[in-house]
Amino acid sequence: MVDWGLRPATRADLEAAAELRAVTMRPDLERLGRYDEHRVRQRLRDAFAPEHTWVIEADGAFAGCVALRPAEDAHWLEHFLLAPSLQGRGVGSAVLRELLGRCDRAGVPVRLNVLQGSPARRLYERFGFVPQSEDAVDVFMLRAPAAVAGNG
């Protein structure tokens, strides 16, 4: 497994994250007929909240990001982006395990949306996310908090 870690994001991480979003989402967005070179980056720029975002570093370098945004009834897992060279090597699962563990300890459900047909959906399903609704582009999923020893 790759040596990885999480650190709080800063505004300085925005453009690296926007570029990574364009690279990682391009195949799925093209398949859905929705790829727009400017829009794919701008959507991340418009929603980027460093106070709820972590940078994934692998071997000391920027390798991705993930956000966990608090909402009224759950946290939203957003902008989960990982460099293609690290996908399938256990890093994404390890990051997800870490963040979901935090939510489990706090007793907070987690929501996300994933593009229709994205291979990422299988990862989310392995971690207990279940589809709640979907449209032509997105599948909206929810994961209830897992029971944690010592809670209750």
GROMACS .gro file of C-alpha atoms in nm:
model
  152
    1MET     CA    1   0.000   0.000   0.000
    2VAL     CA    2   0.104   0.357  -0.067
    3ASP     CA    3   0.221   0.581   0.217
    4TRP     CA    4  -0.060   0.837   0.243
    5GLY     CA    5  -0.203   1.095   0.483
    6LEU     CA    6  -0.466   1.363   0.519
    7ARG     CA    7  -0.408   1.729   0.594
    8PRO     CA    8  -0.651   2.020   0.614
    9ALA     CA    9  -0.701   2.191   0.278
   10THR     CA   10  -0.625   2.556   0.216
   11ARG     CA   11  -0.730   2.794  -0.062
   12ALA     CA   12  -0.390   2.723  -0.220
   13ASP     CA   13  -0.510   2.367  -0.296
   14LEU     CA   14  -0.803   2.483  -0.508
   15GLU     CA   15  -0.649   2.476  -0.856
   16ALA     CA   16  -0.477   2.140  -0.806
   17ALA     CA   17  -0.811   1.997  -0.696
   18ALA     CA   18  -0.996   2.156  -0.990
   19GLU     CA   19  -0.745   2.007  -1.236
   20LEU     CA   20  -0.768   1.665  -1.075
   21ARG     CA   21  -1.149   1.682  -1.096
   22ALA     CA   22  -1.127   1.749  -1.469
   23VAL     CA   23  -0.897   1.449  -1.520
   24THR     CA   24  -1.078   1.200  -1.297
   25MET     CA   25  -1.433   1.285  -1.400
   26ARG     CA   26  -1.376   1.324  -1.772
   27PRO     CA   27  -1.442   0.960  -1.875
   28ASP     CA   28  -1.772   0.939  -1.687
   29LEU     CA   29  -1.887   1.285  -1.793
   30GLU     CA   30  -1.802   1.214  -2.157
   31ARG     CA   31  -1.991   0.883  -2.138
   32LEU     CA   32  -2.293   1.076  -2.008
   33GLY     CA   33  -2.251   1.347  -2.275
   34ARG     CA   34  -2.193   1.611  -2.006
   35TYR     CA   35  -1.821   1.694  -2.022
   36ASP     CA   36  -1.747   2.064  -2.043
   37GLU     CA   37  -1.381   2.159  -1.998
   38HIS     CA   38  -1.460   2.482  -1.813
   39ARG     CA   39  -1.766   2.372  -1.616
   40VAL     CA   40  -1.599   2.063  -1.467
   41ARG     CA   41  -1.338   2.285  -1.301
   42GLN     CA   42  -1.572   2.572  -1.216
   43ARG     CA   43  -1.815   2.352  -1.024
   44LEU     CA   44  -1.537   2.260  -0.783
   45ARG     CA   45  -1.417   2.620  -0.760
   46ASP     CA   46  -1.769   2.736  -0.674
   47ALA     CA   47  -1.822   2.473  -0.403
   48PHE     CA   48  -1.472   2.449  -0.254
   49ALA     CA   49  -1.485   2.496   0.125
   50PRO     CA   50  -1.137   2.441   0.272
   51GLU     CA   51  -1.279   2.429   0.624
   52HIS     CA   52  -1.455   2.101   0.536
   53THR     CA   53  -1.192   1.961   0.298
   54TRP     CA   54  -0.884   1.746   0.340
   55VAL     CA   55  -0.600   1.699   0.096
   56ILE     CA   56  -0.486   1.345   0.036
   57GLU     CA   57  -0.108   1.327   0.014
   58ALA     CA   58   0.080   1.024  -0.110
   59ASP     CA   59   0.455   1.004  -0.065
   60GLY     CA   60   0.445   1.371   0.042
   61ALA     CA   61   0.273   1.506  -0.272
   62PHE     CA   62  -0.081   1.621  -0.355
   63ALA     CA   63  -0.276   1.311  -0.460
   64GLY     CA   64  -0.637   1.413  -0.415
   65CYS     CA   65  -0.894   1.565  -0.189
   66VAL     CA   66  -1.219   1.487  -0.011
   67ALA     CA   67  -1.477   1.702   0.164
   68LEU     CA   68  -1.714   1.615   0.445
   69ARG     CA   69  -1.965   1.898   0.461
   70PRO     CA   70  -2.204   1.915   0.759
   71ALA     CA   71  -2.571   1.953   0.672
   72GLU     CA   72  -2.892   1.945   0.875
   73ASP     CA   73  -2.951   1.568   0.873
   74ALA     CA   74  -2.616   1.424   0.765
   75HIS     CA   75  -2.267   1.501   0.639
   76TRP     CA   76  -2.216   1.517   0.261
   77LEU     CA   77  -1.913   1.336   0.122
   78GLU     CA   78  -1.807   1.553  -0.171
   79HIS     CA   79  -1.517   1.612  -0.407
   80PHE     CA   80  -1.364   1.271  -0.337
   81LEU     CA   81  -1.090   1.283  -0.598
   82LEU     CA   82  -0.785   1.060  -0.619
   83ALA     CA   83  -0.506   1.065  -0.877
   84PRO     CA   84  -0.564   0.790  -1.137
   85SER     CA   85  -0.222   0.639  -1.064
   86LEU     CA   86  -0.339   0.566  -0.706
   87GLN     CA   87  -0.685   0.432  -0.785
   88GLY     CA   88  -0.728   0.062  -0.713
   89ARG     CA   89  -0.434   0.058  -0.472
   90GLY     CA   90  -0.625   0.082  -0.143
   91VAL     CA   91  -0.579   0.453  -0.082
   92GLY     CA   92  -0.940   0.549  -0.154
   93SER     CA   93  -1.070   0.272   0.072
   94ALA     CA   94  -0.834   0.377   0.351
   95VAL     CA   95  -0.940   0.742   0.324
   96LEU     CA   96  -1.306   0.646   0.322
   97ARG     CA   97  -1.257   0.416   0.623
   98GLU     CA   98  -1.093   0.703   0.815
   99LEU     CA   99  -1.365   0.960   0.739
  100LEU     CA  100  -1.657   0.721   0.790
  101GLY     CA  101  -1.507   0.614   1.122
  102ARG     CA  102  -1.523   0.976   1.236
  103CYS     CA  103  -1.889   0.995   1.133
  104ASP     CA  104  -1.968   0.663   1.302
  105ARG     CA  105  -1.816   0.781   1.631
  106ALA     CA  106  -2.028   1.099   1.607
  107GLY     CA  107  -2.339   0.900   1.508
  108VAL     CA  108  -2.380   1.099   1.186
  109PRO     CA  109  -2.522   0.957   0.860
  110VAL     CA  110  -2.333   1.033   0.538
  111ARG     CA  111  -2.484   1.125   0.202
  112LEU     CA  112  -2.323   1.148  -0.141
  113ASN     CA  113  -2.403   1.149  -0.506
  114VAL     CA  114  -2.213   0.955  -0.767
  115LEU     CA  115  -2.240   0.971  -1.144
  116GLN     CA  116  -2.452   0.705  -1.313
  117GLY     CA  117  -2.230   0.416  -1.420
  118SER     CA  118  -1.926   0.533  -1.224
  119PRO     CA  119  -1.701   0.256  -1.089
  120ALA     CA  120  -1.685   0.457  -0.763
  121ARG     CA  121  -2.038   0.339  -0.684
  122ARG     CA  122  -1.905  -0.012  -0.612
  123LEU     CA  123  -1.661   0.133  -0.357
  124TYR     CA  124  -1.940   0.324  -0.184
  125GLU     CA  125  -2.166   0.018  -0.177
  126ARG     CA  126  -1.887  -0.187  -0.015
  127PHE     CA  127  -1.883   0.073   0.264
  128GLY     CA  128  -2.258   0.047   0.324
  129PHE     CA  129  -2.399   0.327   0.109
  130VAL     CA  130  -2.740   0.247  -0.037
  131PRO     CA  131  -2.917   0.427  -0.323
  132GLN     CA  132  -3.196   0.661  -0.214
  133SER     CA  133  -3.289   0.819  -0.547
  134GLU     CA  134  -3.144   0.878  -0.890
  135ASP     CA  135  -3.185   1.076  -1.206
  136ALA     CA  136  -3.032   1.055  -1.553
  137VAL     CA  137  -2.694   1.180  -1.424
  138ASP     CA  138  -2.660   1.106  -1.051
  139VAL     CA  139  -2.730   0.835  -0.797
  140PHE     CA  140  -2.792   0.975  -0.447
  141MET     CA  141  -2.675   0.743  -0.170
  142LEU     CA  142  -2.697   0.731   0.209
  143ARG     CA  143  -2.499   0.545   0.474
  144ALA     CA  144  -2.633   0.515   0.827
  145PRO     CA  145  -2.373   0.538   1.103
  146ALA     CA  146  -2.231   0.201   1.203
  147ALA     CA  147  -2.245   0.095   1.566
  148VAL     CA  148  -1.918   0.178   1.740
  149ALA     CA  149  -1.798  -0.003   2.053
  150GLY     CA  150  -1.821   0.227   2.352
  151ASN     CA  151  -2.108   0.439   2.216
  152GLY     CA  152  -2.435   0.419   2.406
   0.00000   0.00000   0.00000
